[in-house]
Amino acid sequence: MSHDVMIDLQQVNKFYRGQKAPVVENMSMTIQQGEIIVLVGPSGCGKTTTMKMINRLIEPSSGRILIDGTDVTALDGNDLRRQIGYVIQQVGLFPHMSVATNVGLVPKMLGWDRKRIEARADELLHLVGLEPAIYRNRLPRQLSGGQQQRVGVARALAADPPVMLMDEPFGATDPMTRDRLQNEFLRLQEQLRKTIVFVTHDFDEAIKMGTRIAVLGERSKIRQFDTPENLLASPADSTVAQFIGRGARLKQLDLRRVDAIAWEDIPLIQPDKAANGAKRQLEQTEGSSALTVDADNRPLRWVNADDLTADAGALDGAAGQTVTTVEPQATLRDALDAMLASRDGAAVVVDEHGRYAGTVTLDGLMQVIHHTPERGAPGSGVPDQRSGVAPAAELTPEQR
Amino acid sequence: MTFLEYLQSRRELLLAQTLEHATIVLMSVALATVIGVLIALWTYRNPRARAVATGMAAAMLTIPSFALLGLLIAPLGLGYTPTLVALTMYALLPILRNTIVGLSEIDPALTEAARGIGMSRLRSLATVEIPLSWPVILTGIRVSTQMTMGIAAIGAYVGGPGLGNQIFSGLANLGGVNSLNQALVGTLGVIVLALTVDFALALLGKLTQAGQRPKLFRPRPARRPTLTPSTAVPSPSLGGRE
């Protein structure tokens, strides 16, 4: 086993007395250090139970769970939980304790001294974007829902645990706050590189947050375990496809950025160039359109041969079509939007100074969508409901 | 002899009896609190155990106080002990029931969060669940105190201490010189004492209200905040917020 495996579930089962069918059946999953693994599935599929077995809020009936190589069942449950961050949907801040006291609970149980706890609480509040001087002594009910969940995340991070479990952490907030919390958390994660198990029933959230996503069915059976890109490109069976919902292709566009695909070059017409020369250039390249640019290479307008003949003298004038631009960091969905707004189905990519860098076209976009790694692995892309075989989970995770 | 003259002449005796009365009530309530909270902690998660516990406490409450005191003479004799035992039995129900209600009304998300961050059961009870249900528990304590104040007077029937002795001797000498004064001073004394203690408990409730900068259950003494008027001065009403 390579040493950057952080969490390893080995044939974990959970039975409850009096129930014939197990809640979780033969669950095996390997999670690498620094990944955000999203468990997604319909309610009652056992995803929360699976997550809670990792910190033994629920004891597994059989199987092994290793964290960083140590079998968790060998540890004292409370000690174990102090080393694993835990965030829940209802936040669960203790209403009679100040924000700083809430954040400092785990360090306190670990026996840190008072000074260090206070400093740590301030540091964490700062990290999650709450000014310590203002919020430290507030009570939870004096905070908005979004602020409370920030404190919840800070409390989970207090003792700097390598592993975090998050149970629909942003599920109770309104869509705008949720979006902001998700973005902030992703930014935080780039810094912290925690290993995170994230439970949600919202597939769009799964796509946004997950390094890899495990789509779970009944009894926590893994239907597919793969990167968001692969999941969208080739759902393993019709149930997964159904779960992904409509617009899988459009969702794929959200995952990729303009700088991740190949740009095309189009003829540029410099302002000092004569109209005739420009026309000849257009005819030679057999392209239908060219882009006029200013002295700094900033795109001005789209022109074609007709524009040039009709008004040969007005190259820098009003002839041609307006240009829609995108920056390299924009998502492909933004690029698509820009293309649809332009007559030629192309969006111009500009750098941060607004200078021409290339163009992306609908054709290019189509290619990207259809070239998203389709794997030759057995079962991939082929509905295989009968046996319910999930494609091999060991497929190389392609980092976004 | 007028009422005031009577008060004046028996000042020391009356004071002693008032103190005795207060002491036995507070002792029995304290005992009942310990027993009631323990039984509540033991039973509140199990619906059947909970029903048995509250049922038995409620049954004890229905026994007429005269009868209970009389019955206790056989095993415990006369005097202080049977009174204390009887009062504790009566004080048990409100405290037990309120503690159970208080504990089971705590948001399950909080107990789950407490477990999830690695609190032991004991720590979760001591730092989260009991402090949060404290206002409800305290209300039970106040009800018990009020109730036992009156019942304690009957304790004098089995030789118990307190203001009941005034009432009983007044009733025994009906028509005598001071009989009215005695009955009156006993009754009024119990009422005044009850109101005073209830006021003190209400004040305690204000000072220990969870979520209002709690003072008794603050995990560690932080920098002393200046007392704001709302916490330093109790509102004139005895009821408080409960």
XYZ file of C-alpha atoms in Angstrom:
642
model
C 0.000 0.000 0.000
C 1.448 3.314 -0.959
C 1.981 5.660 1.909
C -0.242 8.398 0.611
C -3.334 6.294 1.093
C -5.102 8.106 3.898
C -8.335 6.214 4.447
C -8.862 2.618 3.507
C -12.219 0.933 3.922
C -11.947 -2.820 3.595
C -15.144 -4.798 3.156
C -17.009 -2.830 5.742
C -20.459 -4.015 6.737
C -23.064 -2.557 9.003
C -25.985 -4.598 10.228
C -28.586 -3.504 12.700
C -30.230 -5.991 14.991
C -33.663 -6.924 13.793
C -32.970 -5.877 10.226
C -32.342 -8.535 7.633
C -30.573 -6.418 5.057
C -27.364 -4.645 5.995
C -27.321 -0.868 5.821
C -23.840 -0.937 4.374
C -22.710 -4.050 2.523
C -19.158 -4.955 1.678
C -17.985 -1.414 1.173
C -14.397 -1.047 0.052
C -12.835 2.234 -0.889
C -9.358 3.696 -0.962
C -8.910 7.407 -0.430
C -5.670 9.235 -1.145
C -4.195 11.964 0.976
C -5.517 15.401 0.015
C -8.568 14.221 -1.888
C -12.127 15.397 -1.423
C -14.194 12.283 -1.805
C -17.875 12.976 -2.217
C -20.335 10.268 -1.286
C -23.491 10.998 -3.183
C -26.681 9.034 -3.464
C -30.371 9.005 -2.698
C -31.431 9.438 0.909
C -31.344 6.247 2.910
C -28.611 4.719 0.775
C -26.226 4.500 3.708
C -23.836 7.267 2.715
C -24.007 8.982 6.097
C -23.676 5.640 7.878
C -20.579 4.916 5.817
C -19.083 8.263 6.737
C -19.902 7.910 10.431
C -18.165 4.570 10.593
C -14.905 6.290 9.728
C -14.900 8.170 13.042
C -16.868 5.385 14.700
C -19.899 7.428 15.582
C -21.365 4.221 14.220
C -19.441 1.036 14.887
C -18.886 -1.130 11.826
C -20.246 -4.665 12.211
C -17.361 -6.155 10.286
C -14.507 -5.185 8.034
C -11.551 -2.906 8.605
C -11.147 0.828 8.404
C -7.597 2.129 8.254
C -6.689 5.762 8.672
C -3.094 6.455 7.767
C -2.395 2.767 8.230
C -3.947 2.466 11.693
C -7.042 0.387 12.263
C -9.549 2.778 13.832
C -11.246 0.030 15.813
C -8.048 -0.306 17.819
C -8.371 3.258 19.126
C -10.579 4.754 21.804
C -13.580 6.244 20.042
C -13.347 9.652 21.710
C -9.606 9.922 21.096
C -10.174 8.980 17.481
C -12.887 11.594 17.011
C -10.687 14.323 18.458
C -8.277 13.633 15.617
C -10.884 13.818 12.886
C -12.632 17.036 11.926
C -16.402 16.740 11.905
C -18.847 19.155 10.304
C -22.597 18.578 10.174
C -25.451 20.236 8.356
C -27.039 21.644 11.511
C -23.627 23.056 12.479
C -24.154 22.073 16.123
C -22.431 25.023 17.741
C -23.113 25.030 21.467
C -25.419 27.995 21.998
C -24.226 28.783 25.517
C -20.560 29.082 24.581
C -18.865 31.925 22.775
C -17.554 31.440 19.266
C -13.984 31.209 20.532
C -14.917 28.645 23.199
C -16.694 26.537 20.594
C -13.672 26.618 18.317
C -11.332 25.813 21.198
C -13.206 22.735 22.453
C -11.091 20.065 20.805
C -7.731 21.669 21.647
C -8.991 21.981 25.206
C -9.784 18.291 25.354
C -6.334 17.604 23.964
C -4.893 19.504 26.911
C -3.502 22.559 25.170
C -2.807 25.484 27.450
C -5.130 28.458 27.483
C -2.882 30.863 25.619
C -2.345 28.456 22.784
C -6.066 27.693 22.505
C -6.925 31.375 22.332
C -4.287 32.043 19.703
C -5.459 29.061 17.677
C -9.104 30.148 17.851
C -8.168 33.605 16.573
C -6.043 32.132 13.820
C -8.877 29.883 12.656
C -11.525 32.600 12.777
C -9.250 34.673 10.622
C -8.771 31.731 8.274
C -12.507 31.277 7.727
C -12.958 34.989 7.166
C -14.359 36.133 10.509
C -12.502 38.994 12.150
C -11.520 37.569 15.578
C -11.779 40.883 17.407
C -15.411 41.192 16.349
C -16.613 37.601 16.483
C -14.511 35.915 19.171
C -16.838 36.725 22.057
C -20.122 36.482 20.200
C -22.619 33.765 20.894
C -23.584 31.516 17.985
C -27.112 32.905 17.778
C -25.653 36.348 17.077
C -24.226 35.064 13.789
C -25.902 34.483 10.433
C -26.306 30.928 9.151
C -23.320 31.229 6.848
C -21.142 32.640 9.617
C -22.210 29.830 11.930
C -21.106 27.223 9.432
C -17.789 29.035 9.043
C -17.345 28.691 12.789
C -18.382 25.043 12.457
C -15.599 24.510 9.932
C -13.154 26.373 12.165
C -14.095 24.134 15.092
C -13.484 21.046 12.982
C -10.082 22.369 11.919
C -9.040 23.406 15.418
C -6.604 20.607 16.185
C -5.391 20.490 12.574
C -6.745 17.009 11.870
C -5.491 15.304 8.702
C -8.945 13.926 7.953
C -12.284 15.733 7.888
C -15.763 14.329 7.634
C -18.450 16.643 6.344
C -22.115 15.659 6.398
C -23.995 17.936 3.992
C -22.179 20.876 5.550
C -23.688 23.530 3.319
C -27.101 21.937 2.921
C -28.983 24.221 5.272
C -27.898 27.529 3.745
C -29.543 29.494 0.962
C -28.159 28.976 -2.578
C -26.099 32.147 -2.643
C -24.500 31.555 0.739
C -23.916 27.923 -0.181
C -22.099 28.914 -3.342
C -19.900 31.314 -1.422
C -19.162 28.806 1.341
C -18.276 26.173 -1.243
C -15.872 28.495 -3.018
C -14.282 29.600 0.227
C -13.911 26.031 1.333
C -12.273 24.991 -1.945
C -9.859 27.904 -1.614
C -9.124 26.833 1.970
C -8.597 23.259 0.881
C -5.994 24.302 -1.699
C -4.033 25.605 1.247
C -4.762 22.866 3.769
C -4.757 19.716 1.637
C -6.923 17.770 4.086
C -8.322 14.395 3.227
C -12.045 14.952 3.190
C -15.049 12.680 3.045
C -17.998 14.785 2.018
C -21.583 13.541 2.028
C -24.278 15.201 -0.044
C -27.372 14.341 -2.023
C -26.860 17.267 -4.370
C -25.067 16.078 -7.477
C -24.109 19.556 -8.593
C -22.418 20.108 -5.245
C -20.655 16.766 -5.679
C -19.292 17.834 -9.057
C -18.142 21.133 -7.692
C -16.470 19.847 -4.533
C -15.237 16.397 -5.407
C -11.814 15.263 -6.489
C -13.555 11.960 -6.956
C -17.192 11.111 -6.534
C -18.654 7.846 -5.336
C -22.204 7.392 -6.525
C -23.834 5.049 -4.039
C -26.876 2.887 -4.443
C -28.814 0.786 -1.983
C -26.802 -0.513 0.978
C -24.002 1.870 0.110
C -23.063 -0.165 -2.947
C -20.637 1.796 -5.071
C -22.192 2.229 -8.494
C -19.381 4.349 -9.806
C -16.309 5.906 -8.249
C -14.516 8.320 -10.488
C -13.569 11.888 -11.196
C -16.398 14.310 -11.953
C -15.237 14.553 -15.588
C -15.336 10.825 -16.170
C -18.581 10.447 -14.302
C -20.255 13.015 -16.528
C -18.670 11.719 -19.701
C -19.486 8.078 -19.162
C -21.911 7.141 -16.413
C -21.532 3.482 -15.549
C -25.190 2.602 -15.735
C -28.577 4.115 -16.229
C -29.083 4.688 -12.496
C -25.968 6.813 -12.336
C -27.010 8.596 -15.493
C -30.389 9.247 -13.972
C -28.756 10.567 -10.863
C -26.516 12.899 -12.815
C -29.684 14.277 -14.299
C -30.111 16.383 -17.389
C -27.451 18.531 -18.856
C -24.467 16.281 -18.153
C -22.634 17.831 -21.064
C -23.328 21.318 -19.868
C -22.155 20.351 -16.384
C -18.939 19.121 -17.967
C -18.390 22.569 -19.371
C -18.422 23.902 -15.821
C -15.522 21.687 -14.881
C -13.098 22.860 -17.523
C -11.448 26.126 -18.092
C -10.637 27.908 -21.300
C -6.916 27.529 -20.718
C -7.274 23.752 -20.598
C -8.271 23.394 -24.243
C -6.493 24.177 -27.469
C -7.002 27.649 -28.896
C -7.132 28.414 -32.586
C -5.448 31.235 -34.375
C -7.354 33.467 -36.696
C -6.128 36.161 -39.019
C -5.545 39.438 -37.287
C -5.786 42.720 -39.102
C -3.529 45.361 -37.686
C -4.862 48.903 -37.799
C -2.155 50.138 -40.106
C -2.763 47.452 -42.692
C -4.429 48.485 -45.911
C -7.866 47.147 -46.543
C -6.849 45.516 -49.773
C -3.997 43.661 -48.173
C -6.340 42.505 -45.469
C -8.813 41.259 -48.021
C -6.183 39.336 -49.841
C -5.070 37.852 -46.583
C -8.594 36.707 -45.826
C -8.989 35.111 -49.215
C -5.686 33.340 -48.944
C -6.376 31.776 -45.610
C -9.855 30.727 -46.690
C -11.114 31.781 -43.344
C -14.408 33.559 -43.378
C -13.575 36.131 -40.780
C -10.719 38.078 -39.375
C -10.321 40.067 -36.254
C -9.361 43.684 -36.287
C -7.172 44.697 -33.427
C -5.843 47.974 -32.140
C -2.221 48.937 -31.753
C -2.009 47.035 -28.481
C -3.437 43.882 -30.030
C -6.756 44.364 -28.312
C -9.601 42.850 -30.359
C -11.983 45.335 -31.926
C -14.416 43.713 -34.344
C -14.996 40.688 -36.516
C -14.782 41.425 -40.198
C -15.259 39.263 -43.298
C -14.568 39.771 -46.990
C -17.933 41.411 -47.554
C -17.288 44.007 -44.903
C -14.011 44.842 -46.545
C -15.353 45.321 -50.059
C -18.373 47.239 -48.995
C -16.425 49.843 -47.133
C -12.842 49.421 -48.096
C -11.570 52.444 -46.285
C -13.081 51.904 -42.878
C -11.031 49.163 -41.372
C -10.833 50.727 -37.965
C -14.393 51.934 -38.203
C -17.733 50.415 -37.348
C -17.761 47.653 -39.925
C -18.094 44.048 -38.821
C -19.504 42.376 -35.722
C -18.880 43.041 -32.076
C -16.475 40.721 -30.335
C -17.199 38.669 -27.211
C -14.178 37.860 -25.113
C -13.368 35.450 -22.297
C -10.344 35.141 -20.050
C -8.312 31.941 -19.831
C -9.614 31.208 -16.299
C -13.245 31.351 -17.407
C -15.141 28.083 -17.527
C -16.059 26.553 -20.837
C -19.655 27.334 -20.014
C -18.762 31.035 -20.041
C -16.951 30.463 -23.330
C -20.026 28.780 -24.791
C -22.096 31.727 -23.709
C -19.688 34.060 -25.464
C -19.766 31.934 -28.620
C -23.527 31.940 -28.757
C -23.432 35.709 -28.571
C -21.099 35.995 -31.520
C -22.081 35.608 -35.171
C -19.232 33.285 -36.008
C -19.595 30.913 -33.106
C -16.215 31.833 -31.733
C -15.129 33.479 -28.516
C -11.942 35.480 -28.373
C -9.594 34.676 -25.536
C -7.841 37.700 -24.102
C -5.162 37.953 -21.475
C -5.525 39.998 -18.310
C -4.623 43.179 -20.195
C -7.331 42.575 -22.743
C -4.874 41.591 -25.501
C -5.697 38.936 -28.059
C -4.484 35.467 -27.121
C -6.478 33.104 -29.345
C -9.996 31.989 -30.083
C -12.133 29.066 -29.038
C -14.835 27.784 -31.341
C -17.859 25.570 -31.056
C -16.021 22.886 -33.003
C -13.200 22.980 -30.499
C -15.677 22.687 -27.679
C -17.362 19.704 -29.297
C -14.041 17.984 -29.618
C -13.247 18.504 -25.986
C -16.565 17.088 -24.876
C -16.187 14.038 -27.035
C -12.594 13.472 -26.170
C -13.080 13.488 -22.446
C -11.357 10.256 -21.556
C -13.681 7.432 -22.427
C -12.157 4.445 -20.827
C -11.872 1.026 -22.292
C -12.420 -0.508 -18.873
C -15.080 -3.185 -18.755
C -18.485 -1.835 -17.984
C -17.577 1.762 -18.611
C -20.258 3.563 -20.500
C -22.170 0.330 -20.895
C -25.222 0.021 -18.727
C -24.755 -3.049 -16.618
C -27.600 -2.944 -14.179
C -28.161 -6.634 -13.935
C -24.992 -7.356 -12.047
C -24.680 -3.869 -10.701
C -20.956 -4.061 -11.244
C -19.341 -0.727 -10.669
C -16.362 0.060 -12.819
C -13.053 -0.471 -11.152
C -12.534 2.160 -8.526
C -8.788 2.067 -8.980
C -8.888 3.997 -12.222
C -6.287 6.665 -12.095
C -7.912 9.735 -10.657
C -7.358 12.501 -13.089
C -6.814 15.612 -11.089
C -8.580 18.619 -12.361
C -51.451 40.694 73.048
C -51.468 42.090 69.532
C -49.839 40.318 66.613
C -46.890 42.697 66.610
C -46.387 42.310 70.334
C -46.425 38.562 69.884
C -43.796 38.823 67.150
C -41.714 41.017 69.405
C -41.916 38.765 72.460
C -41.166 35.502 70.601
C -38.619 37.005 68.278
C -35.853 34.551 68.950
C -38.017 31.449 68.882
C -39.707 32.558 65.677
C -36.414 33.320 64.016
C -35.066 29.924 64.984
C -38.172 28.167 63.708
C -38.048 30.087 60.442
C -34.435 29.088 59.963
C -35.267 25.476 60.790
C -38.106 25.586 58.325
C -35.930 27.003 55.580
C -33.152 24.541 56.348
C -35.284 21.421 56.175
C -36.953 22.577 52.962
C -33.665 23.449 51.287
C -32.102 20.206 52.474
C -34.926 18.107 51.125
C -34.944 20.006 47.838
C -31.187 19.590 47.558
C -31.536 15.870 48.213
C -34.390 15.629 45.747
C -32.312 17.500 43.163
C -29.435 15.086 43.476
C -31.693 12.036 43.398
C -34.018 13.428 40.732
C -31.243 14.499 38.356
C -29.496 11.161 38.787
C -32.662 9.187 38.103
C -33.389 11.447 35.126
C -29.906 10.896 33.685
C -30.381 7.194 34.217
C -33.740 6.967 32.515
C -34.287 9.805 30.032
C -33.096 7.927 26.959
C -35.298 4.916 27.575
C -39.012 5.670 27.176
C -40.105 2.787 29.382
C -37.710 3.541 32.236
C -38.695 7.165 31.968
C -42.384 6.334 32.282
C -41.748 4.113 35.311
C -39.674 6.775 37.057
C -42.097 9.631 36.527
C -45.026 7.358 37.314
C -43.590 6.385 40.666
C -42.693 9.953 41.563
C -46.183 11.056 40.622
C -47.702 8.293 42.740
C -45.709 9.468 45.753
C -47.116 12.929 45.233
C -50.677 11.667 45.500
C -50.195 10.246 49.002
C -51.766 12.729 51.458
C -49.012 14.350 53.473
C -50.589 13.494 56.823
C -50.789 9.854 55.814
C -47.239 9.715 54.520
C -45.819 11.339 57.638
C -47.836 8.971 59.778
C -46.687 5.961 57.803
C -43.063 7.026 58.134
C -43.252 7.063 61.922
C -43.104 3.280 62.017
C -39.760 2.862 60.232
C -38.173 6.226 61.043
C -39.651 7.327 64.346
C -40.555 10.909 65.191
C -38.801 14.165 64.587
C -36.481 15.388 61.902
C -35.870 12.268 59.810
C -39.409 11.344 58.726
C -40.078 14.970 57.821
C -36.956 15.179 55.697
C -37.743 11.899 53.953
C -41.343 12.856 53.262
C -40.384 16.271 51.926
C -37.728 14.779 49.681
C -40.264 12.345 48.273
C -42.664 15.159 47.485
C -39.960 17.350 45.987
C -38.814 14.586 43.688
C -41.485 14.666 40.987
C -41.178 18.226 39.638
C -37.393 18.021 39.576
C -37.320 14.577 38.004
C -39.895 15.425 35.392
C -38.350 18.763 34.454
C -34.889 17.269 34.211
C -36.168 14.558 31.893
C -38.008 17.118 29.789
C -35.017 19.441 29.746
C -32.575 16.739 28.717
C -34.770 15.215 26.060
C -35.565 18.569 24.519
C -31.948 19.277 23.692
C -31.391 19.517 19.963
C -30.038 16.112 18.870
C -27.643 17.946 16.557
C -25.874 19.300 19.647
C -25.386 15.920 21.277
C -24.242 14.560 17.944
C -21.790 17.421 17.508
C -20.528 16.836 21.051
C -19.880 13.177 20.264
C -18.536 13.972 16.838
C -15.789 16.219 18.160
C -14.781 13.583 20.692
C -16.538 14.520 23.924
C -17.045 11.657 26.325
C -20.570 11.019 27.568
C -19.738 12.580 30.935
C -18.155 15.652 29.412
C -21.051 16.126 27.065
C -23.461 15.985 30.008
C -21.429 18.316 32.173
C -20.541 20.946 29.573
C -23.424 20.776 27.126
C -26.559 18.924 28.143
C -26.981 19.868 31.797
C -26.046 23.535 31.293
C -28.520 23.774 28.416
C -31.358 22.102 30.302
C -30.517 23.991 33.497
C -33.304 26.615 33.158
C -35.899 23.845 32.940
C -34.322 21.915 35.822
C -34.249 25.066 37.910
C -37.931 25.653 37.236
C -38.576 22.180 38.643
C -36.494 23.046 41.697
C -38.531 26.192 42.243
C -41.823 24.344 42.003
C -40.544 21.722 44.447
C -39.399 24.394 46.864
C -42.762 26.143 46.852
C -44.581 22.903 47.344
C -42.446 21.583 50.180
C -42.591 24.914 52.003
C -46.250 24.273 52.725
C -45.910 20.560 53.346
C -43.024 21.158 55.756
C -45.452 22.911 58.089
C -47.286 19.617 58.493
C -44.022 17.977 59.530
C -44.568 19.443 62.977
C -47.287 16.800 63.354
C -44.601 14.124 63.686
C -42.323 16.342 65.747
C -40.530 17.915 62.819
C -38.929 21.349 63.014
C -40.092 24.678 61.696
C -42.984 27.078 61.576
C -45.493 24.257 61.562
C -45.042 24.103 65.330
C -46.594 27.573 65.627
C -49.551 26.558 63.520
C -50.121 23.272 65.336
C -49.892 24.766 68.830
C -52.219 27.570 67.735
C -54.720 25.019 66.491
C -54.284 22.899 69.634
C -55.051 25.831 71.962
C -57.960 27.079 69.915
C -59.549 29.927 71.889
C -56.414 30.411 73.974
C -54.633 33.726 74.426
C -52.209 33.521 71.583
C -53.763 30.828 69.444
C -54.729 33.173 66.605
C -51.363 34.920 66.696
C -49.582 31.572 66.572
C -51.580 30.236 63.630
C -51.178 33.560 61.848
C -47.465 33.901 62.398
C -46.884 30.335 61.263
C -48.887 30.769 58.106
C -47.546 34.192 57.217
C -44.027 33.064 58.033
C -44.300 30.180 55.586
C -45.618 32.501 52.870
C -42.906 35.112 53.376
C -40.230 32.454 53.484
C -41.561 30.830 50.318
C -41.572 34.117 48.434
C -38.072 34.996 49.618
C -36.576 31.667 48.616
C -38.360 31.736 45.272
C -36.990 35.203 44.636
C -33.503 33.962 45.434
C -33.914 31.012 43.075
C -35.224 33.287 40.331
C -32.151 35.421 40.793
C -29.985 32.329 40.594
C -31.756 31.425 37.369
C -31.003 34.835 35.897
C -27.378 34.591 36.811
C -26.948 31.107 35.422
C -29.037 31.347 32.304
C -27.333 29.444 29.514
C -26.444 31.598 26.579
C -26.466 34.776 28.628
C -22.804 34.770 29.524
C -23.311 31.918 31.987
C -21.389 32.304 35.169
C -21.706 29.006 36.950
C -20.975 26.847 33.971
C -18.435 28.882 32.154
C -15.729 26.381 31.272
C -12.941 28.642 32.445
C -12.837 32.054 34.071
C -12.299 34.430 31.216
C -11.673 38.119 31.508
C -14.479 39.407 33.712
C -17.009 41.179 31.590
C -18.592 44.210 33.134
C -22.029 43.329 34.378
C -24.657 44.717 32.106
C -27.764 46.045 33.799
C -29.885 43.257 32.336
C -27.891 40.550 34.094
C -26.918 42.415 37.249
C -30.345 43.628 38.281
C -33.120 41.088 38.364
C -36.392 42.172 36.944
C -38.902 43.032 39.692
C -41.223 40.193 38.727
C -40.530 37.001 40.613
C -41.420 34.846 37.677
C -38.433 35.835 35.621
C -38.434 34.356 32.175
C -39.255 30.790 33.053
